mmCIF file of C-alpha atoms in Angstrom:
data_model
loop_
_atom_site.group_PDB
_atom_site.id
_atom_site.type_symbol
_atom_site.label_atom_id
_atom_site.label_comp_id
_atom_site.label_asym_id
_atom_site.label_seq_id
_atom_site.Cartn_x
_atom_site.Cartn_y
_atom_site.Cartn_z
ATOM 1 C CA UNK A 1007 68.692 100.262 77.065
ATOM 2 C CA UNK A 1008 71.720 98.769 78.308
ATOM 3 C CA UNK A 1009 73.322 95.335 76.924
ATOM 4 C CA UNK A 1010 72.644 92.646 79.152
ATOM 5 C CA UNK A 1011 75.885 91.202 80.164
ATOM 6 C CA UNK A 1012 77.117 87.962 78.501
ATOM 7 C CA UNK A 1013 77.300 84.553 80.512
ATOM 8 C CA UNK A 1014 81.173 84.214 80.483
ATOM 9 C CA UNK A 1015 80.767 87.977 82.413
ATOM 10 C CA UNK A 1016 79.626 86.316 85.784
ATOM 11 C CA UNK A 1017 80.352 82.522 84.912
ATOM 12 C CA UNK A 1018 84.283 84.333 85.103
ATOM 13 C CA UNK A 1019 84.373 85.581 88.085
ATOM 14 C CA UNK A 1020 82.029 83.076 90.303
ATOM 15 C CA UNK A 1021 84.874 80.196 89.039
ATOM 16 C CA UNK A 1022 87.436 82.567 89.970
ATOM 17 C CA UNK A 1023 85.949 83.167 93.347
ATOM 18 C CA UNK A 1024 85.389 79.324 94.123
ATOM 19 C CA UNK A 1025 88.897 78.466 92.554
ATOM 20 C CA UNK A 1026 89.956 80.958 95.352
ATOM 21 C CA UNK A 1027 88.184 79.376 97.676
ATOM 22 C CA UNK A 1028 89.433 75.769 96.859
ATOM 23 C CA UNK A 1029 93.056 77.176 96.604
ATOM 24 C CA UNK A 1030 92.748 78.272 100.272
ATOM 25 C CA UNK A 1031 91.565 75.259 101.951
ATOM 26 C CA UNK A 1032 94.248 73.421 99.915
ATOM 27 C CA UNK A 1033 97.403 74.877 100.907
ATOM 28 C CA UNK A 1034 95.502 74.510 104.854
ATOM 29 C CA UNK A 1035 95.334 70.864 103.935
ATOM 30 C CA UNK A 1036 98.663 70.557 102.510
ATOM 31 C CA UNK A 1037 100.173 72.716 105.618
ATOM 32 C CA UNK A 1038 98.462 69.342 107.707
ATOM 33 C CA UNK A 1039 100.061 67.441 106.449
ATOM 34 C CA UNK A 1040 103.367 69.095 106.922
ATOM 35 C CA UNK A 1041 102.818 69.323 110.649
ATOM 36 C CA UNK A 1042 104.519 66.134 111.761
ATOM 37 C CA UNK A 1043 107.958 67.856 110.021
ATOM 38 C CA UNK A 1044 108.074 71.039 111.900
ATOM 39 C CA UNK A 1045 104.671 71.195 113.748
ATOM 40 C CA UNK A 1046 101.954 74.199 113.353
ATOM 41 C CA UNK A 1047 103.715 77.077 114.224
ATOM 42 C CA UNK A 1048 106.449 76.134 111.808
ATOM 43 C CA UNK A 1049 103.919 75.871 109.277
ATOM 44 C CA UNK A 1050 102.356 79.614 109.940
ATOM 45 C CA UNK A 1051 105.630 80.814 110.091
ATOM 46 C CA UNK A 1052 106.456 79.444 106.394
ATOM 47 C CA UNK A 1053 102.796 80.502 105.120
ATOM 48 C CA UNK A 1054 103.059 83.948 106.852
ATOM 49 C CA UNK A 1055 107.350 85.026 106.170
ATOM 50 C CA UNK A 1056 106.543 83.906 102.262
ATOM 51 C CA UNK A 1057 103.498 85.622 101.977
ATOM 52 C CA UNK A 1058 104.733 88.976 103.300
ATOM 53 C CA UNK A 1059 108.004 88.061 101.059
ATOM 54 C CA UNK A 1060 105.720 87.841 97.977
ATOM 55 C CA UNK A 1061 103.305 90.924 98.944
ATOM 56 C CA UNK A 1062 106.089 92.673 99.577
ATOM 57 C CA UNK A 1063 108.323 92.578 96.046
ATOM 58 C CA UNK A 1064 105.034 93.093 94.943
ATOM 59 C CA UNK A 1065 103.566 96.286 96.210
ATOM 60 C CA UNK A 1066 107.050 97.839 97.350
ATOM 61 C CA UNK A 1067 105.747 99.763 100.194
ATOM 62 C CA UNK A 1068 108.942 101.011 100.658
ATOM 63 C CA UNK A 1069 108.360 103.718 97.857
ATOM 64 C CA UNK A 1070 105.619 105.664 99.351
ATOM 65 C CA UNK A 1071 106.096 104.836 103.235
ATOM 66 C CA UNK A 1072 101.971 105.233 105.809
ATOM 67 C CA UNK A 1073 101.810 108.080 107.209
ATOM 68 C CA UNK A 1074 102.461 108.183 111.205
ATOM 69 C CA UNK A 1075 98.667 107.923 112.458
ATOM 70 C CA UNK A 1076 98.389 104.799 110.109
ATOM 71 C CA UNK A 1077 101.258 102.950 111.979
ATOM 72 C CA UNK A 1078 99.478 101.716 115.098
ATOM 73 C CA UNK A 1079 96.709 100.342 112.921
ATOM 74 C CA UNK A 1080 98.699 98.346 110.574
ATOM 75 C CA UNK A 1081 100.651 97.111 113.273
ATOM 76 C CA UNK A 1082 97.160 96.061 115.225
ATOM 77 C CA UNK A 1083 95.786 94.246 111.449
ATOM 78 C CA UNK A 1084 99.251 92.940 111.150
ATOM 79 C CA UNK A 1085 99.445 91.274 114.725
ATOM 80 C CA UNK A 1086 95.880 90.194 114.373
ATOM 81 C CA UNK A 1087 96.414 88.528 111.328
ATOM 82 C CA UNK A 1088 99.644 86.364 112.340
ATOM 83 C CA UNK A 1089 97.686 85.645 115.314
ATOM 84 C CA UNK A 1090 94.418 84.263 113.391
ATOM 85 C CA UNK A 1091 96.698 82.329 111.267
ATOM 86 C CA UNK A 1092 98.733 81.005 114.143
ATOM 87 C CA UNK A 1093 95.829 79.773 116.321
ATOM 88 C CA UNK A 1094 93.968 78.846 113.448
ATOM 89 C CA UNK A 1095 96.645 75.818 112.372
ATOM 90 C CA UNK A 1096 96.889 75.128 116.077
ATOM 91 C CA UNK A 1097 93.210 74.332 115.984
ATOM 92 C CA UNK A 1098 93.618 72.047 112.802
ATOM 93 C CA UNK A 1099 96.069 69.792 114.997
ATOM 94 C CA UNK A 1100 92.818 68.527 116.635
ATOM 95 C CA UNK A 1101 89.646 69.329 114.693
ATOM 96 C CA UNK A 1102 88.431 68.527 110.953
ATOM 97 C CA UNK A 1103 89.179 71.471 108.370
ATOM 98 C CA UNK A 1104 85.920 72.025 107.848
ATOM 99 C CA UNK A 1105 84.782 72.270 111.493
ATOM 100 C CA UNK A 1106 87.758 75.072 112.415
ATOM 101 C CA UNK A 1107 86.638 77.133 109.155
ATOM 102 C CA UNK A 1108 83.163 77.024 110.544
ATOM 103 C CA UNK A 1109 84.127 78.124 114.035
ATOM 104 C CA UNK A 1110 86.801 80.452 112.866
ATOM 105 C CA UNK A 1111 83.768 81.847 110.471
ATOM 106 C CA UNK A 1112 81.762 83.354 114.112
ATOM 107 C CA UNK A 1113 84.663 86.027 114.141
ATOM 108 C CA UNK A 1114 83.530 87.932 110.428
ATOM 109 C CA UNK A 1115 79.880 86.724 111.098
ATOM 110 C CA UNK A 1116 79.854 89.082 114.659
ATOM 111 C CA UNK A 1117 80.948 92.030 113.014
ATOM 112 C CA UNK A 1118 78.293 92.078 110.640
ATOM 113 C CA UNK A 1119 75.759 91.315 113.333
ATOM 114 C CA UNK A 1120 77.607 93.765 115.451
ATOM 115 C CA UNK A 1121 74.908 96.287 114.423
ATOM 116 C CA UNK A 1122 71.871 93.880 114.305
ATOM 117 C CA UNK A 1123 68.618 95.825 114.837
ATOM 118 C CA UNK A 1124 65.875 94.019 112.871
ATOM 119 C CA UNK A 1125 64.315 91.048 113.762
ATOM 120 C CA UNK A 1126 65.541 89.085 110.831
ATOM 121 C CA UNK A 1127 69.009 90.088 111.905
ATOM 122 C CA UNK A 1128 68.553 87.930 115.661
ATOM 123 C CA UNK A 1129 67.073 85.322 113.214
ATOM 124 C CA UNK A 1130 70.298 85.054 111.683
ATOM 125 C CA UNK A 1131 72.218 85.026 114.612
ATOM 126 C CA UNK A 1132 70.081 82.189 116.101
ATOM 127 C CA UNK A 1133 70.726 79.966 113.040
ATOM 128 C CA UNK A 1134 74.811 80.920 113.786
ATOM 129 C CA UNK A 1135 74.588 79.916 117.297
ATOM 130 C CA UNK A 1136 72.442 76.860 116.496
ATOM 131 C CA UNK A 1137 74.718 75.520 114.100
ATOM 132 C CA UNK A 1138 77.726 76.832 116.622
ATOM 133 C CA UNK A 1139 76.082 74.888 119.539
ATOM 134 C CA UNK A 1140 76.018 71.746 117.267
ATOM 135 C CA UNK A 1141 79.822 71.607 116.572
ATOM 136 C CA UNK A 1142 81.011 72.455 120.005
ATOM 137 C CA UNK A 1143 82.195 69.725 122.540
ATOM 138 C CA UNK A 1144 78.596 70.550 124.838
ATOM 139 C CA UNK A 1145 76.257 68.032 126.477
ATOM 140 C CA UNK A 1146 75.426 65.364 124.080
ATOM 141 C CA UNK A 1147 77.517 67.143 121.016
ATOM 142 C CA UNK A 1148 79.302 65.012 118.707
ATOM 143 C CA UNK A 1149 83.233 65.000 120.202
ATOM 144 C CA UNK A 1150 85.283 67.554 119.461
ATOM 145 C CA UNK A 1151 88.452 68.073 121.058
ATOM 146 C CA UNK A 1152 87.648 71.181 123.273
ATOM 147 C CA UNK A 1153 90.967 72.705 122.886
ATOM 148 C CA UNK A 1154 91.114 72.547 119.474
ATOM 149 C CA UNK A 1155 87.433 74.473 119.308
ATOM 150 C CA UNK A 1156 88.954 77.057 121.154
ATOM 151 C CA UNK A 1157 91.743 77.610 119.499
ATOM 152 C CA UNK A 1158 89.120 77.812 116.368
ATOM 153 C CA UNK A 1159 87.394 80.168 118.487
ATOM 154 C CA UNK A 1160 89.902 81.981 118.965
ATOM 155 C CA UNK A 1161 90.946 82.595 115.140
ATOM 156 C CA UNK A 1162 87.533 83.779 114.990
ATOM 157 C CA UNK A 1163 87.973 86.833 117.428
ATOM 158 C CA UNK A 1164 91.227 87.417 115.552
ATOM 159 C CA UNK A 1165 89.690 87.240 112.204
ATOM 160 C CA UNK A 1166 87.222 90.201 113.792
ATOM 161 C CA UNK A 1167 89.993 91.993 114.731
ATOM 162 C CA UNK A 1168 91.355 92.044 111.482
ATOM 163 C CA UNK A 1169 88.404 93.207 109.863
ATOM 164 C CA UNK A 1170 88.192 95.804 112.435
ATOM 165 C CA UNK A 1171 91.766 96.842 112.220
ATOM 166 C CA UNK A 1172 92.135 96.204 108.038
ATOM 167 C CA UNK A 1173 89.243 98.767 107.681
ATOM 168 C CA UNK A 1174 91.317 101.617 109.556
ATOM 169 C CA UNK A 1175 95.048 100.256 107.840
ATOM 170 C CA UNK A 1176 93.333 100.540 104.735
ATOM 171 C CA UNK A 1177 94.038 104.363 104.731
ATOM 172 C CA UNK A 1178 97.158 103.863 103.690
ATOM 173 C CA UNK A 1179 96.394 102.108 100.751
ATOM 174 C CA UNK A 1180 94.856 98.544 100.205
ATOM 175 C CA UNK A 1181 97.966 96.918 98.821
ATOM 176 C CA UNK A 1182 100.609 98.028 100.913
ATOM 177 C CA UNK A 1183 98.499 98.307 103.968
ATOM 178 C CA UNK A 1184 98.622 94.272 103.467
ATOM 179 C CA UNK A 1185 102.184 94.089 102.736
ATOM 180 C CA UNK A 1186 102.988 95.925 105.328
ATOM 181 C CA UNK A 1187 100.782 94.221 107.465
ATOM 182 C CA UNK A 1188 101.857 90.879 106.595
ATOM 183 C CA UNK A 1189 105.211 91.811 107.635
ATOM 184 C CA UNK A 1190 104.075 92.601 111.025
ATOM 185 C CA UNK A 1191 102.518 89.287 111.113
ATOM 186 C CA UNK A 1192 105.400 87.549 109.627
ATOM 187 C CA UNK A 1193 107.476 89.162 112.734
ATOM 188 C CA UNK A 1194 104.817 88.326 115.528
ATOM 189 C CA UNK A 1195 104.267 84.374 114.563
ATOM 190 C CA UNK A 1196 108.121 83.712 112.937
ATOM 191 C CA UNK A 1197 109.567 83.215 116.796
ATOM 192 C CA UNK A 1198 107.441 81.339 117.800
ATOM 193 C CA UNK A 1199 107.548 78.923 114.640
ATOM 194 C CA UNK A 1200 111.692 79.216 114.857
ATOM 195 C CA UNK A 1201 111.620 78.283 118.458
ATOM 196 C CA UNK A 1202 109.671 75.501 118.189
ATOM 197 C CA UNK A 1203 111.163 73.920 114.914
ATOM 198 C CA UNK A 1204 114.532 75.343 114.936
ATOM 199 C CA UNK A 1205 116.751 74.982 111.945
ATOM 200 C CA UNK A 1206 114.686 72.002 110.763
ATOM 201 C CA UNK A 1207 112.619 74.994 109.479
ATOM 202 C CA UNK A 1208 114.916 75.685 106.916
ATOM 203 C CA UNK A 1209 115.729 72.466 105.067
ATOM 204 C CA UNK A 1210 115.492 73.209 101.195
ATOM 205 C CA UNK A 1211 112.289 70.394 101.266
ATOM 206 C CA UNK A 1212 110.602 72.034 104.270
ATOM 207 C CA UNK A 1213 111.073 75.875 102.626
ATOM 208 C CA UNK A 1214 110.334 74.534 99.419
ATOM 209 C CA UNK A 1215 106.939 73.073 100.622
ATOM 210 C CA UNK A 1216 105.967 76.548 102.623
ATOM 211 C CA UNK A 1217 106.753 78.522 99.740
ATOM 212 C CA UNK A 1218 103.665 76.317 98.079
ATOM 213 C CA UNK A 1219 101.571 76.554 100.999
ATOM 214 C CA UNK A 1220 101.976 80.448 100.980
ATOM 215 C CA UNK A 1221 101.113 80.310 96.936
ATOM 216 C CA UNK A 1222 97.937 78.510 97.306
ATOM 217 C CA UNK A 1223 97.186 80.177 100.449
ATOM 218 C CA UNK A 1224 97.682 83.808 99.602
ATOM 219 C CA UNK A 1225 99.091 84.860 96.863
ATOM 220 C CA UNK A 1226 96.787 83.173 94.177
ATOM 221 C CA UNK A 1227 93.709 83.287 96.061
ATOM 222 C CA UNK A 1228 93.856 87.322 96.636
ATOM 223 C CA UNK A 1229 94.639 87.193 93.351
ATOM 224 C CA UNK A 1230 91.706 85.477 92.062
ATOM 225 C CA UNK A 1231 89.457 86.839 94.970
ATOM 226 C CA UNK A 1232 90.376 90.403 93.445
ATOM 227 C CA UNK A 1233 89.683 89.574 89.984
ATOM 228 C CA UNK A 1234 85.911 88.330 91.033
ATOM 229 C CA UNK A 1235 85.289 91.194 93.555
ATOM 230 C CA UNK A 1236 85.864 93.776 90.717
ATOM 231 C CA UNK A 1237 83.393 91.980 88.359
ATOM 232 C CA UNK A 1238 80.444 90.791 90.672
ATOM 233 C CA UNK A 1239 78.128 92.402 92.811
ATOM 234 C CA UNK A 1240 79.067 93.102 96.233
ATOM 235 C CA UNK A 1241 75.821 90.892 97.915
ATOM 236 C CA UNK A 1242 76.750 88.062 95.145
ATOM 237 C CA UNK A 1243 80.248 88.097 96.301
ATOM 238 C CA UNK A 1244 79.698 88.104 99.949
ATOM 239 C CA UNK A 1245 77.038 85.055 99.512
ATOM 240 C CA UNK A 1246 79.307 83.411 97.662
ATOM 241 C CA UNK A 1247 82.238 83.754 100.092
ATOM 242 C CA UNK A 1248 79.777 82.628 102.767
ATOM 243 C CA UNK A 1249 80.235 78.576 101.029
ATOM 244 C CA UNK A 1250 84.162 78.639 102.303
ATOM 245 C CA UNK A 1251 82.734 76.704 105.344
ATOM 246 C CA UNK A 1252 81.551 74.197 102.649
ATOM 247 C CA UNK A 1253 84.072 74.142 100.672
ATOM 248 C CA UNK A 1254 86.629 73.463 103.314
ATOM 249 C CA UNK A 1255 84.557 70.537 104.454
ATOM 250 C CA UNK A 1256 84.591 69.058 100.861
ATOM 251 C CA UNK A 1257 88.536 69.632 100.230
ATOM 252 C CA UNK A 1258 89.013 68.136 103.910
ATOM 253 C CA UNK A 1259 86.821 65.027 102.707
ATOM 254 C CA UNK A 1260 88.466 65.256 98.758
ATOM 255 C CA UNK A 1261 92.655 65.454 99.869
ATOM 256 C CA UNK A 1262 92.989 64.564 103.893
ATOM 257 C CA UNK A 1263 89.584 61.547 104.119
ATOM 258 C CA UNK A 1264 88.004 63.672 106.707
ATOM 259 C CA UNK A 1265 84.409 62.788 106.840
ATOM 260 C CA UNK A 1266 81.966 64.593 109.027
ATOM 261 C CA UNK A 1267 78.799 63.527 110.948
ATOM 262 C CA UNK A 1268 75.546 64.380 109.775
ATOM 263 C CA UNK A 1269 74.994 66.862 112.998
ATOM 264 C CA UNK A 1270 78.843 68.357 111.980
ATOM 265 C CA UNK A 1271 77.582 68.740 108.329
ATOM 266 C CA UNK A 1272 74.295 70.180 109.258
ATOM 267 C CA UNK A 1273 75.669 72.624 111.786
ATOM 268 C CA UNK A 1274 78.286 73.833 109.027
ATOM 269 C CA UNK A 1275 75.208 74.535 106.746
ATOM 270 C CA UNK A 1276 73.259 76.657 109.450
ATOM 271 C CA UNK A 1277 76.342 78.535 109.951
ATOM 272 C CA UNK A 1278 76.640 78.869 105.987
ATOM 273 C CA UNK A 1279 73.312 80.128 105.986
ATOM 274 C CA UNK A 1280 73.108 82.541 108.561
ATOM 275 C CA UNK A 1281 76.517 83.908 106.994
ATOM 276 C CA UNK A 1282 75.087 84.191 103.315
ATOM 277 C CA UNK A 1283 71.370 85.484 104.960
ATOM 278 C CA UNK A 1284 72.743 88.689 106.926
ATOM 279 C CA UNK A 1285 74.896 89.641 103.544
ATOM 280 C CA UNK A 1286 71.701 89.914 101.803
ATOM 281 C CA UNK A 1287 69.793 91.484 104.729
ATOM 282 C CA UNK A 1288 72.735 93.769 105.515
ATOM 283 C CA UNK A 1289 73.036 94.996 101.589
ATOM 284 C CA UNK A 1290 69.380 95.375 101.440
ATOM 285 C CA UNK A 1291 67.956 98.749 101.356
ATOM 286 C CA UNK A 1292 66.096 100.642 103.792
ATOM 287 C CA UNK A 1293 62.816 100.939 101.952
ATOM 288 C CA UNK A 1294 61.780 104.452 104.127
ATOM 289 C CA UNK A 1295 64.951 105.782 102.699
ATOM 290 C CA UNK A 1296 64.348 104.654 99.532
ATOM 291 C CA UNK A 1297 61.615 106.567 99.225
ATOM 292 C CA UNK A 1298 63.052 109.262 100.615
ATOM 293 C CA UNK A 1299 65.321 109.773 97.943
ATOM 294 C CA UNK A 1300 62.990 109.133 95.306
ATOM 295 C CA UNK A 1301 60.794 111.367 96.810
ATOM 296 C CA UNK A 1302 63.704 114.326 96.696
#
């Protein structure tokens, strides 16, 4: 019979997870704050060039190069990452933390639905658009700048596309597909940061201050988010990612005073739901088949 697993073996890596979590949505509300200095773009193009400068001395990609067929798709995650990042800061000009999260949260929730055949998958889906319907700027919806939910929206179809596009770069390795494709993203949004900003980008307070963003947005939270994926259960992990909605709500409310309305916090909750119901329904198994292989 095999030991049952001690307490500290899944308290571990659930604080590890959330720690992630809370690391994340800090360095986004620290990069808010730095907007006024050298405005979003500037701000992705810190997070993303110090990221890819820290995944890269990292995994060295440089000593076993991707093969040719795994270019394009590293280039496509790359570009859809910088992208998702880029529009994603440009949405937090004008909307709560929390809300953009939320939003940006429909892009990973339709590729698990993508495949939806059961009728407790279109369940899920309703309580997604439900709680979508509540945050955006339509009929007698709470006020929410509309470009700002677009631009949230848009993250969202980026953050599919990276999911999409991370699964195929992945061939070439999981830690210097990233690199790699964090360099492609550091080369799509850096322009556009430079041009906007210009050499105000590079003051030693202004670097100093990305170079944190890029640590609590990146670096330690793949870090940590590694550590708990190895030790918990993929459904545990996925439901417990599913909260980031929540928790970017609460470090909104804890380090930049942004309180939500009832209807905003309620909608974030359906769309925390739905996200943490079609994990479990999507890593439950088929009971025919099941018994199909018990059978054999």
């Amino acid at each position: 019979m095999p030991a049952r697993p001690d307490a500290s073996d899944v308290a571990l890596p659930i604080l590890a997870l959330v720690a992630g979590m809370v690391s994340i949505q800090s360095g986004a509300a620290l990069a808010k704050e730095l907007f006024p200095v050298v405005g979003a773009a500037g701000v992705t193009a810190l997070r993303v060039g110090f990221s890819a400068l820290i995944l890269l001395a990292v995994w060295r990609p440089w000593r076993r190069g991707p093969e040719r067929g795994d270019l394009g798709a590293i280039v496509l995650y790359g570009a859809a990452l910088g992208l998702m990042n880029l529009l994603f800061y440009l949405a937090l000009r004008t909307i709560p933390l929390g809300i953009a999260v939320a939003i940006e949260f429909t892009g990973p929730l339709a590729v698990a639905l993508a495949g939806a055949r059961r009728g407790i998958d279109f369940a899920w889906i309703g309580l997604a658009v439900l709680g979508l319907g509540l945050l955006l700027p339509l009929g007698d919806a709470p006020v929410l700048d509309p470009t700002g939910a677009a631009l949230a929206l848009g993250a969202g179809l980026c953050w599919a596309a990276y999911i999409v596009f991370g699964q195929r770069a992945g061939r070439a390795g999981g830690g210097r597909a990233v690199s790699l494709g964090m360099l492609v993203a550091a080369v799509v949004v850096a322009p556009v940061g430079i041009a906007q900003t210009g050499m105000e980008l590079f003051t030693p307070a202004t670097l100093a201050t990305g170079l944190v963003i890029a640590v609590l947005s990146s670096a330690l939270p793949y870090s940590l988010e590694m550590f708990a994926l190895t030790r918990l259960p993929r459904p545990a992990f996925g439901v417990l990612m599913s909260l980031e909605p929540a928790v970017a709500a609460l470090t909104a409310l804890a380090l930049l005073g942004e309180r939500l309305t009832p209807v905003q916090g309620s909608a974030i909750g359906c769309i925390v739901a739905a996200s943490a119901g079609i994990t479990l329904a999507g890593r439950k198994p088929d009971k025919s088949k099941s018994e199909e292989d018990a059978a054999a």
